[in-house]
Short mmCIF file of C-alpha atoms and ligand atoms in Angstrom, two decimals:
data_model
loop_
_atom_site.label_atom_id
_atom_site.label_comp_id
_atom_site.label_asym_id
_atom_site.label_seq_id
_atom_site.Cartn_x
_atom_site.Cartn_y
_atom_site.Cartn_z
CA MET A 1218 177.59 124.33 31.77
CA SER A 1219 175.75 122.11 34.29
CA LYS A 1220 171.95 122.38 34.36
CA PRO A 1221 170.40 124.01 37.41
CA ILE A 1222 167.80 122.97 39.87
CA ILE A 1223 164.60 124.64 38.76
CA ILE A 1224 161.92 125.64 41.34
CA ILE A 1225 158.45 126.68 40.15
CA GLY A 1226 156.78 129.08 42.43
CA SER A 1227 158.03 131.68 44.82
CA GLY A 1228 155.69 131.24 47.89
CA PHE A 1229 156.96 130.00 51.26
CA ALA A 1230 157.91 126.43 49.91
CA ALA A 1231 160.03 127.75 47.03
CA TYR A 1232 161.85 130.34 49.08
CA GLN A 1233 162.34 128.10 51.96
CA LEU A 1234 163.92 125.62 50.00
CA VAL A 1235 166.18 128.19 48.25
CA LYS A 1236 167.18 129.54 51.80
CA THR A 1237 168.13 125.74 53.01
CA LEU A 1238 169.95 125.01 49.80
CA ARG A 1239 172.20 127.98 50.00
CA ARG A 1240 173.09 127.25 53.80
CA GLN A 1241 174.38 123.96 52.49
CA ASN A 1242 175.78 124.91 49.14
CA THR A 1243 176.75 128.34 47.83
CA GLN A 1244 177.65 127.36 44.36
CA GLN A 1245 174.72 125.25 43.04
CA ALA A 1246 172.93 126.77 40.17
CA ILE A 1247 169.39 127.52 41.13
CA THR A 1248 166.58 128.96 38.80
CA VAL A 1249 163.25 130.00 40.28
CA ILE A 1250 160.42 130.52 37.80
CA THR A 1251 157.37 132.20 39.18
CA ALA A 1252 154.01 133.31 37.95
CA CYS A 1253 153.73 136.23 40.34
CA ASP A 1254 156.01 139.14 41.28
CA GLY A 1255 158.34 137.05 43.41
CA ASP A 1256 158.31 139.30 46.43
CA ASP A 1257 159.03 137.67 49.76
CA TYR A 1258 156.33 137.91 52.14
CA ASN A 1259 154.58 135.87 55.07
CA LYS A 1260 151.25 134.75 53.76
CA PRO A 1261 149.64 134.19 57.48
CA ASP A 1262 150.06 138.03 57.75
CA LEU A 1263 147.12 138.28 55.29
CA SER A 1264 144.86 137.27 58.21
CA HIS A 1265 145.29 140.40 60.10
CA VAL A 1266 145.83 143.18 57.42
CA PHE A 1267 142.62 144.89 58.17
CA SER A 1268 142.89 145.42 61.84
CA LYS A 1269 146.69 146.68 61.30
CA LYS A 1270 145.68 148.60 58.17
CA GLN A 1271 148.53 147.21 56.32
CA THR A 1272 148.84 147.47 52.35
CA ALA A 1273 150.13 144.58 50.31
CA GLY A 1274 153.45 146.68 49.96
CA ASP A 1275 153.62 146.80 53.84
CA LEU A 1276 153.80 142.82 53.87
CA VAL A 1277 156.79 142.67 51.59
CA ARG A 1278 160.08 141.55 53.47
CA MET A 1279 162.09 141.57 50.56
CA ASN A 1280 161.45 142.33 47.00
CA ALA A 1281 162.14 139.91 44.14
CA LEU A 1282 165.48 141.60 43.07
CA GLN A 1283 166.65 141.75 46.63
CA PHE A 1284 165.94 138.23 47.31
CA ALA A 1285 167.55 136.98 43.89
CA ALA A 1286 170.72 139.11 44.76
CA GLU A 1287 170.75 137.75 48.50
CA TYR A 1288 170.47 134.05 47.72
CA ASN A 1289 172.57 134.32 44.34
CA ILE A 1290 169.75 132.67 42.09
CA THR A 1291 168.39 133.21 38.88
CA LEU A 1292 164.73 134.65 39.27
CA LEU A 1293 162.33 134.80 36.60
CA THR A 1294 159.05 136.61 37.74
CA ARG A 1295 155.83 136.81 35.68
CA HIS A 1296 156.67 133.59 33.83
CA ARG A 1297 154.11 131.11 34.06
CA VAL A 1298 155.10 127.59 33.40
CA ASP A 1299 152.93 125.95 30.66
CA SER A 1300 154.36 122.55 30.42
CA ILE A 1301 156.85 120.05 31.54
CA ASP A 1302 158.77 117.35 29.33
CA THR A 1303 159.81 114.81 32.10
CA LEU A 1304 161.58 112.66 29.38
CA ASN A 1305 163.69 115.42 28.11
CA LYS A 1306 164.01 117.27 31.42
CA THR A 1307 162.87 120.50 29.94
CA LEU A 1308 160.03 122.97 30.62
CA THR A 1309 158.39 125.98 28.77
CA ALA A 1310 157.49 129.40 30.17
CA ASN A 1311 156.54 132.53 28.40
CA ASN A 1312 157.47 130.61 25.25
CA LYS A 1313 161.05 129.84 26.22
CA GLN A 1314 162.43 126.26 27.10
CA PHE A 1315 164.44 125.69 30.20
CA ALA A 1316 166.43 122.55 30.78
CA TYR A 1317 166.66 121.24 34.41
CA ASP A 1318 168.94 118.70 36.31
CA LYS A 1319 166.23 118.55 39.15
CA LEU A 1320 162.96 119.98 39.11
CA VAL A 1321 160.76 121.09 42.16
CA LEU A 1322 156.99 121.94 41.81
CA ALA A 1323 156.15 124.54 44.60
CA THR A 1324 153.08 125.69 42.75
CA GLY A 1325 150.75 126.19 45.76
CA ALA A 1326 147.01 125.87 45.97
CA SER A 1327 144.41 128.34 44.74
CA ALA A 1328 141.28 129.40 46.86
CA PHE A 1329 137.98 127.63 45.72
CA ILE A 1330 135.04 129.72 44.79
CA PRO A 1331 131.79 127.89 45.51
CA PRO A 1332 129.58 128.21 42.44
CA THR A 1333 126.40 130.62 42.77
CA GLN A 1334 123.79 131.95 40.57
CA GLY A 1335 123.84 135.54 39.23
CA CYS A 1336 126.07 137.92 37.64
CA GLY A 1337 128.28 138.88 40.43
CA SER A 1338 130.54 135.93 40.97
CA ASP A 1339 133.43 137.70 39.07
CA ARG A 1340 133.46 140.11 41.97
CA ILE A 1341 134.17 137.41 44.58
CA ILE A 1342 137.53 138.36 46.23
CA THR A 1343 140.06 135.50 47.29
CA LEU A 1344 142.94 136.30 49.88
CA ASN A 1345 145.34 133.36 49.11
CA SER A 1346 148.43 135.49 48.00
CA LEU A 1347 150.08 138.77 48.27
CA SER A 1348 148.73 139.69 44.61
CA GLU A 1349 145.04 138.86 45.49
CA TYR A 1350 145.07 141.00 48.26
CA LYS A 1351 146.82 143.94 46.20
CA ASN A 1352 144.02 143.69 43.55
CA ALA A 1353 141.32 143.68 46.20
CA GLN A 1354 142.84 146.17 48.43
CA GLN A 1355 140.83 149.35 47.18
CA THR A 1356 137.52 147.43 47.25
CA LEU A 1357 138.32 146.39 50.69
CA THR A 1358 139.57 149.43 52.02
CA GLU A 1359 136.34 151.34 50.93
CA ALA A 1360 133.92 148.29 51.96
CA GLU A 1361 131.83 149.00 54.98
CA SER A 1362 130.43 145.60 54.99
CA VAL A 1363 131.77 142.15 53.90
CA LEU A 1364 130.39 138.91 53.35
CA VAL A 1365 132.79 135.90 54.19
CA ILE A 1366 132.02 132.59 52.60
CA GLY A 1367 133.50 130.01 54.50
CA ALA A 1368 133.78 129.45 58.35
CA GLY A 1369 136.97 127.37 58.31
CA LEU A 1370 140.32 128.43 59.75
CA ILE A 1371 141.05 131.36 57.14
CA GLY A 1372 137.41 132.49 56.94
CA THR A 1373 137.14 132.70 60.61
CA GLU A 1374 140.40 134.50 61.17
CA ILE A 1375 139.57 137.09 58.42
CA ALA A 1376 135.90 137.58 59.71
CA MET A 1377 137.32 138.31 63.04
CA ASP A 1378 140.06 140.67 61.64
CA LEU A 1379 137.52 142.50 59.38
CA SER A 1380 135.18 142.93 62.41
CA SER A 1381 137.82 144.24 64.67
CA SER A 1382 138.44 146.93 61.88
CA GLY A 1383 135.20 148.30 62.25
CA ARG A 1384 133.44 146.50 59.31
CA LYS A 1385 130.07 144.95 59.37
CA VAL A 1386 130.72 141.30 58.72
CA VAL A 1387 128.40 138.47 57.57
CA MET A 1388 129.48 134.84 57.44
CA VAL A 1389 128.11 131.96 55.56
CA ASP A 1390 129.05 128.29 55.63
CA PRO A 1391 127.07 124.98 54.95
CA ALA A 1392 128.65 123.37 57.93
CA LYS A 1393 126.80 123.18 61.30
CA SER A 1394 129.65 124.57 63.25
CA LEU A 1395 132.75 126.95 62.82
CA LEU A 1396 136.00 125.23 61.81
CA ALA A 1397 134.09 122.01 61.53
CA ALA A 1398 136.93 119.91 60.15
CA MET A 1399 139.11 120.87 63.04
CA LEU A 1400 137.13 121.76 66.26
CA PRO A 1401 134.80 119.64 68.46
CA ASP A 1402 131.31 121.21 69.00
CA PHE A 1403 131.96 122.33 72.32
CA ILE A 1404 134.86 124.54 71.56
CA ALA A 1405 133.47 125.74 68.15
CA ALA A 1406 130.60 127.06 70.30
CA GLN A 1407 132.65 129.18 72.47
CA LEU A 1408 134.49 130.75 69.22
CA TYR A 1409 130.82 131.15 67.89
CA GLN A 1410 130.08 133.26 70.92
CA SER A 1411 133.14 135.38 70.80
CA LEU A 1412 132.63 136.04 67.01
CA GLY A 1413 129.05 136.95 67.70
CA ASN A 1414 129.98 139.19 70.53
CA SER A 1415 132.37 141.25 68.28
CA GLY A 1416 129.38 141.53 65.85
CA VAL A 1417 129.96 139.00 63.27
CA ASP A 1418 126.63 137.89 61.85
CA ILE A 1419 127.08 134.11 61.42
CA ASN A 1420 124.84 131.91 59.10
CA LEU A 1421 125.75 128.25 59.40
CA GLY A 1422 123.82 125.45 57.69
CA THR A 1423 123.28 127.55 54.71
CA LYS A 1424 125.22 128.87 51.61
CA VAL A 1425 124.99 131.57 49.08
CA SER A 1426 122.74 130.61 46.23
CA ARG A 1427 122.60 133.90 44.22
CA LEU A 1428 124.90 137.02 44.08
CA GLU A 1429 124.08 139.95 41.90
CA GLN A 1430 125.43 143.51 41.51
CA ALA A 1431 122.92 145.98 43.30
CA ALA A 1432 121.17 148.62 41.61
CA ASP A 1433 123.57 151.39 42.91
CA GLY A 1434 126.49 149.64 40.88
CA ARG A 1435 128.69 149.32 43.90
CA SER A 1436 127.12 146.82 46.40
CA MET A 1437 126.11 143.19 45.92
CA ASP A 1438 122.78 141.70 46.57
CA ILE A 1439 123.11 138.34 48.27
CA THR A 1440 120.55 135.70 48.56
CA LEU A 1441 121.16 132.58 50.83
CA ASP A 1442 119.78 128.91 50.58
CA CYS A 1443 117.44 129.52 53.43
CA GLY A 1444 115.82 132.57 51.71
CA ARG A 1445 117.58 135.33 53.47
CA THR A 1446 118.60 138.31 51.37
CA PHE A 1447 120.90 141.29 52.22
CA GLN A 1448 123.36 143.74 50.70
CA VAL A 1449 127.17 143.89 51.34
CA ASP A 1450 129.94 146.09 49.61
CA ALA A 1451 132.49 143.13 49.17
CA VAL A 1452 132.40 139.34 49.16
CA ILE A 1453 135.35 137.17 50.24
CA SER A 1454 135.56 133.59 49.53
CA ALA A 1455 137.67 131.41 52.22
CA ALA A 1456 135.89 128.31 51.11
CA GLY A 1457 138.92 126.11 51.06
CA LEU A 1458 141.99 125.33 48.71
CA GLN A 1459 142.60 123.27 45.67
CA ALA A 1460 146.21 122.27 45.23
CA ASN A 1461 147.76 123.55 41.82
CA ALA A 1462 148.42 120.00 40.41
CA ARG A 1463 147.27 120.61 36.66
CA LEU A 1464 150.75 121.26 35.38
CA ALA A 1465 151.98 118.06 36.92
CA SER A 1466 149.01 116.07 35.90
CA GLU A 1467 149.31 117.29 32.22
CA ALA A 1468 153.00 116.26 32.37
CA GLY A 1469 151.86 112.71 33.35
CA ILE A 1470 152.96 112.94 36.82
CA SER A 1471 150.72 111.17 39.35
CA CYS A 1472 148.22 113.59 41.16
CA ARG A 1473 145.19 112.83 43.35
CA ARG A 1474 143.98 115.70 45.64
CA GLY A 1475 147.68 116.93 45.18
CA ILE A 1476 150.79 116.03 43.50
CA VAL A 1477 151.58 112.57 44.86
CA VAL A 1478 155.15 112.37 46.49
CA ASP A 1479 156.90 109.73 48.42
CA SER A 1480 158.72 110.36 51.61
CA LYS A 1481 161.52 112.05 49.94
CA LEU A 1482 159.09 114.31 48.19
CA GLN A 1483 159.73 112.50 44.92
CA THR A 1484 156.96 112.59 42.27
CA SER A 1485 156.06 109.59 40.00
CA ALA A 1486 158.62 111.35 37.39
CA ARG A 1487 162.38 111.08 37.61
CA ASP A 1488 164.18 113.96 39.18
CA VAL A 1489 160.89 115.79 39.77
CA TYR A 1490 159.86 116.76 43.35
CA ALA A 1491 156.90 118.58 44.97
CA LEU A 1492 156.83 120.78 48.08
CA GLY A 1493 154.30 122.80 49.76
CA ASP A 1494 150.55 123.28 49.57
CA CYS A 1495 150.64 121.44 46.01
CA ALA A 1496 152.09 118.33 47.49
CA GLU A 1497 150.19 115.13 48.74
CA ILE A 1498 152.57 113.62 51.21
CA GLN A 1499 151.56 109.69 51.91
CA GLY A 1500 148.11 110.66 51.16
CA LYS A 1501 147.79 113.97 53.16
CA LEU A 1502 147.70 117.48 52.22
CA GLN A 1503 149.79 119.53 54.67
CA PRO A 1504 148.92 123.21 53.80
CA PHE A 1505 150.92 124.67 56.65
CA LEU A 1506 154.30 126.49 57.27
CA GLN A 1507 155.86 124.06 59.75
CA PRO A 1508 155.47 120.84 57.59
CA ILE A 1509 156.62 122.87 54.58
CA LEU A 1510 159.67 124.22 56.52
CA LEU A 1511 160.65 120.57 57.63
CA SER A 1512 159.99 119.11 54.20
CA ALA A 1513 162.23 121.95 52.63
CA ASN A 1514 165.07 120.79 55.04
CA ALA A 1515 165.00 117.05 53.96
CA LEU A 1516 164.46 118.02 50.12
CA ALA A 1517 167.53 120.35 50.33
CA LYS A 1518 169.68 117.47 51.21
CA THR A 1519 168.10 114.97 48.91
CA LEU A 1520 168.70 117.51 45.88
CA LEU A 1521 172.30 117.92 47.06
CA GLY A 1522 172.89 114.32 46.75
CA GLN A 1523 172.11 112.98 50.22
CA PRO A 1524 168.73 111.40 49.96
CA SER A 1525 166.66 112.07 53.00
CA GLU A 1526 163.22 111.16 54.10
CA ILE A 1527 160.80 113.68 55.78
CA LYS A 1528 159.95 113.13 59.44
CA LEU A 1529 156.90 115.11 60.63
CA PRO A 1530 156.29 115.41 64.39
CA ALA A 1531 152.72 116.09 65.69
CA MET A 1532 152.40 119.81 64.98
CA LEU A 1533 150.38 122.64 66.27
CA VAL A 1534 147.93 124.60 64.46
CA LYS A 1535 147.15 127.92 65.76
CA VAL A 1536 143.88 129.68 65.09
CA LYS A 1537 144.56 133.40 65.03
CA THR A 1538 141.42 134.67 66.40
CA PRO A 1539 142.77 137.26 69.04
CA ASP A 1540 139.35 137.64 70.96
CA TYR A 1541 139.45 133.81 71.56
CA PRO A 1542 142.80 132.43 70.52
CA ILE A 1543 143.02 128.45 70.04
CA GLN A 1544 145.63 125.97 69.52
CA LEU A 1545 145.24 122.33 68.49
CA CYS A 1546 146.94 119.33 67.39
CA GLY A 1547 146.14 115.55 66.32
CA SER A 1548 142.86 114.13 65.91
CA THR A 1549 140.31 116.56 67.18
CA THR A 1550 137.08 115.82 65.56
CA GLN A 1551 137.02 111.99 65.77
CA ALA A 1552 133.47 111.08 66.60
CA GLU A 1553 134.38 108.10 68.76
CA ALA A 1554 136.94 110.14 70.76
CA ARG A 1555 136.64 110.32 74.54
CA TRP A 1556 137.15 113.99 75.70
CA GLN A 1557 138.41 115.05 79.08
CA ILE A 1558 137.67 118.81 79.60
CA ASP A 1559 139.28 121.23 82.06
CA ALA A 1560 137.60 124.54 81.88
CA SER A 1561 137.86 127.84 83.72
CA ASN A 1562 137.02 131.38 82.93
CA GLN A 1563 140.71 131.66 81.76
CA GLY A 1564 140.09 129.11 78.87
CA MET A 1565 139.76 125.35 78.19
CA THR A 1566 142.02 122.34 77.76
CA ALA A 1567 140.28 119.70 75.97
CA LYS A 1568 142.11 116.13 75.57
CA ALA A 1569 140.76 113.48 73.07
CA PHE A 1570 141.62 109.83 73.89
CA ASP A 1571 141.01 106.73 71.86
CA ASN A 1572 139.54 103.34 73.09
CA ASN A 1573 142.91 102.48 74.60
CA ASP A 1574 143.13 105.71 76.67
CA GLN A 1575 145.90 107.08 74.19
CA LEU A 1576 146.01 110.64 73.84
CA ILE A 1577 145.17 111.34 70.11
CA GLY A 1578 144.72 115.21 70.12
CA PHE A 1579 143.82 118.23 72.20
CA VAL A 1580 142.61 121.60 71.91
CA VAL A 1581 143.69 124.40 74.07
CA THR A 1582 142.12 128.05 74.32
CA GLN A 1583 143.17 131.55 75.81
CA GLU A 1584 145.35 131.24 78.91
CA HIS A 1585 145.43 127.37 78.68
CA MET A 1586 147.56 127.71 75.53
CA LYS A 1587 150.61 127.25 77.94
CA GLN A 1588 149.42 123.68 78.13
CA ALA A 1589 150.06 123.30 74.32
CA PHE A 1590 153.86 122.29 74.17
CA PRO A 1591 153.73 119.79 77.29
CA LEU A 1592 150.66 118.15 75.34
CA LEU A 1593 152.51 117.89 72.15
CA ARG A 1594 155.18 115.93 73.43
CA GLN A 1595 152.82 113.30 74.44
CA LEU A 1596 151.33 112.88 70.83
CA PRO A 1597 152.80 110.49 68.48
CA PRO A 1598 154.50 111.80 65.20
CA ALA A 1599 152.28 112.95 62.15
CA LEU A 1600 154.26 110.98 59.49
C1 FAD B 2813 145.20 134.21 55.09
C2 FAD B 2813 146.25 132.84 55.37
C3 FAD B 2813 146.50 132.45 56.57
C4 FAD B 2813 147.29 131.54 57.02
N1 FAD B 2813 147.79 131.33 58.12
C5 FAD B 2813 148.63 130.25 58.43
C6 FAD B 2813 149.19 130.22 59.79
O1 FAD B 2813 148.98 130.82 60.75
N2 FAD B 2813 150.10 129.03 59.99
C7 FAD B 2813 150.34 128.36 59.08
O2 FAD B 2813 151.18 127.28 59.21
N3 FAD B 2813 149.93 128.36 57.64
C8 FAD B 2813 149.09 129.38 57.55
N4 FAD B 2813 148.67 129.65 56.18
C9 FAD B 2813 148.93 128.59 55.16
C10 FAD B 2813 150.46 128.80 54.65
O3 FAD B 2813 150.60 130.27 54.40
C11 FAD B 2813 150.60 128.14 53.19
O4 FAD B 2813 150.65 126.78 53.59
C12 FAD B 2813 151.99 128.47 52.75
O5 FAD B 2813 152.15 129.81 52.58
C13 FAD B 2813 152.06 127.63 51.08
O6 FAD B 2813 153.16 128.11 50.53
P1 FAD B 2813 153.22 127.65 49.03
O7 FAD B 2813 154.67 128.20 48.77
O8 FAD B 2813 153.17 125.99 49.14
O9 FAD B 2813 152.16 128.07 48.08
P2 FAD B 2813 151.98 129.53 47.56
O10 FAD B 2813 152.30 130.57 48.47
O11 FAD B 2813 150.47 129.37 46.92
O12 FAD B 2813 153.01 129.81 46.44
C14 FAD B 2813 152.73 129.16 45.16
C15 FAD B 2813 153.72 129.69 44.11
O13 FAD B 2813 153.64 129.04 42.77
C16 FAD B 2813 153.52 129.99 41.79
N5 FAD B 2813 152.89 129.19 40.65
C17 FAD B 2813 151.68 128.48 40.57
N6 FAD B 2813 151.56 127.80 39.46
C18 FAD B 2813 152.77 128.52 38.65
C19 FAD B 2813 153.15 128.13 37.30
N7 FAD B 2813 152.42 127.38 36.53
N8 FAD B 2813 154.22 128.66 36.84
C20 FAD B 2813 154.77 129.44 37.62
N9 FAD B 2813 154.61 129.74 38.85
C21 FAD B 2813 153.52 129.17 39.52
C22 FAD B 2813 152.59 131.24 42.33
O14 FAD B 2813 152.66 132.34 41.61
C23 FAD B 2813 153.20 131.37 43.58
O15 FAD B 2813 154.42 132.17 43.67
C24 FAD B 2813 147.68 130.68 55.88
C25 FAD B 2813 147.23 130.87 54.61
C26 FAD B 2813 146.41 132.05 54.30
C27 FAD B 2813 145.88 132.20 52.87
#
């Protein structure tokens, strides 16, 4: 019997690849091996579960069994792959060995938890997967006050959603502005005002230094670097992601910030590919759905014998903060950029130009978001 294509993981990257492979070939043997339950869900929905009062179960689009039947695959859930032998083209999971013809690593990324002093750090919640939300659901449902560590994209979205659901929210980040890696100061300031108006207590330029269980056994005592102390019922860390590259690196596959792949998503090992949040494509991590979708399209062709390079156009990033929605694309934080701003009480269009007056990025907010697609067409491709 011919060996299957094995895909490790059951997140968006893995399942998008399965769907694309099946559209092109109904017979190819495909095995998916995943450490989690394998249910199909849309991860970005985790940004608004509090205001929508959704449980983890509400987010499941298709359970693992249904998915396996629908796409005619062998699906092994709760199987963590421990090692890969790239010479013999085998891997082990749950003490069993599996042989592959081609292997795709779609192992995603893990939420980073900044180190703190105190005994409360094991109570820090992360929301980077359905199972993490499922485990934390009861604590978060009962919590009246929540500390969100991290004021990047995910932290800001979650903070606004928690606040909309009536909880008291405190946000902490060592950066000097919200979404500091994505937004110019003048737009971050507008978002700051909007979040502040909705009641979020924003603490920038500082970090959590100590986290202890409070005397009541339920809440947590928080101390910030700046000396401020307060209590909350729950703590969420949204302080960034780290690509899950250890499995690959232990197998001798080249890794840097992620699993290094070329323009065909091939790793340094023969017949091994990487896709999604775990992959570093031409030096860049691309932890968003659209690049994963486009990458899966190219990889499916390659796996089925038609080598294809990925081409990534300029892609929009949407900040899902309904009180102050934002879309952005390209270089939006370059210090030397020249900004052209058109602001009204309906929102803002901010265009960034380089020294040659070439548009290199833009940010649009609120009603001005209808400018996003025309501007997108003026930007050069991402890869
Ligand atoms: C709250 C939130 C909101 C977001 N909003 C947006 C948005 O609005 N727009 C957007 O474009 N992107 C958004 N993103 C990012 C986007 O969801 C991710 O880029 C994408 O879902 C990543 O998919 P993935 O399959 O690469 O990784 P994951 O979903 O992390 O899947 C990794 C899989 O690998 C498995 N795995 C890992 N190691 C092993 C192992 N050793 N053995 C077996 N299985 C293993 C895991 O169990 C899991 O099934 C958001 C992310 C979050 C957290």
